[in-house]
C-alpha positions as a Python dict, from the first residue, in 0.01 Angstrom:
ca = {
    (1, 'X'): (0, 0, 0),
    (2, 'X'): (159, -354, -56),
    (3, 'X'): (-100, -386, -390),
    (4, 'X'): (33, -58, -491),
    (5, 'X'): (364, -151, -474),
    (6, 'X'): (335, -478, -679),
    (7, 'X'): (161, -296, -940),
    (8, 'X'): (431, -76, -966),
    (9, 'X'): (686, -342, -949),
    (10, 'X'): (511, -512, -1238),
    (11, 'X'): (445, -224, -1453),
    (12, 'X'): (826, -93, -1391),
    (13, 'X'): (970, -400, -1452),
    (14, 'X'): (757, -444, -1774),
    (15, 'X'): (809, -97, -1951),
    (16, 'X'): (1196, -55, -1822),
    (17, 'X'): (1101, 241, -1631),
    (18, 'X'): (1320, 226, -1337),
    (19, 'X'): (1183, 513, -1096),
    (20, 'X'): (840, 308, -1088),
    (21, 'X'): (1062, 26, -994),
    (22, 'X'): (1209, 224, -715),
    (23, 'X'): (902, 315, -561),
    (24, 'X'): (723, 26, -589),
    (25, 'X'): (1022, -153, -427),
    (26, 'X'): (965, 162, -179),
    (27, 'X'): (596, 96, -67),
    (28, 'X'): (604, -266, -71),
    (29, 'X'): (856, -212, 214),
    (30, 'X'): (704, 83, 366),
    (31, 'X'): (320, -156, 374),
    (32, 'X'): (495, -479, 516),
    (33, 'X'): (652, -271, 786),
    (34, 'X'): (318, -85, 868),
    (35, 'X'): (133, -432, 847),
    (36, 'X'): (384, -614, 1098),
    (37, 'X'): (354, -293, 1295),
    (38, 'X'): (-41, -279, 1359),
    (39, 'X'): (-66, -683, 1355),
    (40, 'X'): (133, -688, 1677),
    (41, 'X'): (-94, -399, 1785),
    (42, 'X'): (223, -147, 1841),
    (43, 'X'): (10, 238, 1781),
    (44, 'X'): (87, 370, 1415),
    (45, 'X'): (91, 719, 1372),
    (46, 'X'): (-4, 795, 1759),
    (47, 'X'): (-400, 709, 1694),
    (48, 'X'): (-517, 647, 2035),
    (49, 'X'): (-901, 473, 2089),
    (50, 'X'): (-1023, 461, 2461),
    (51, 'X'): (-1371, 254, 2317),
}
């Protein structure tokens, strides 16, 4: 999802399209909160594993 974002950054910022701006700036912040989220090992999205 960070990737994603970047892309979209880059391509937005390239062609002057602002909305692909906007989300990229979106999902970059979106993936670095999910990433911080599951590297502590806090449960995203309720997925419980009792293996």
């Amino acid at each position: 999802m960070i990737i994603l974002g970047v892309i979209l950054l880059v391509i937005g910022l390239v062609a002057g399209i602002g909305i692909l701006w906007t989300i990229g700036v979106i999902l970059v912040i979106i993936g670095a909160v999910l990433w911080i989220l599951g590297g502590i090992g806090h449960a995203v999205g309720g997925r419980r594993h009792y293996w």
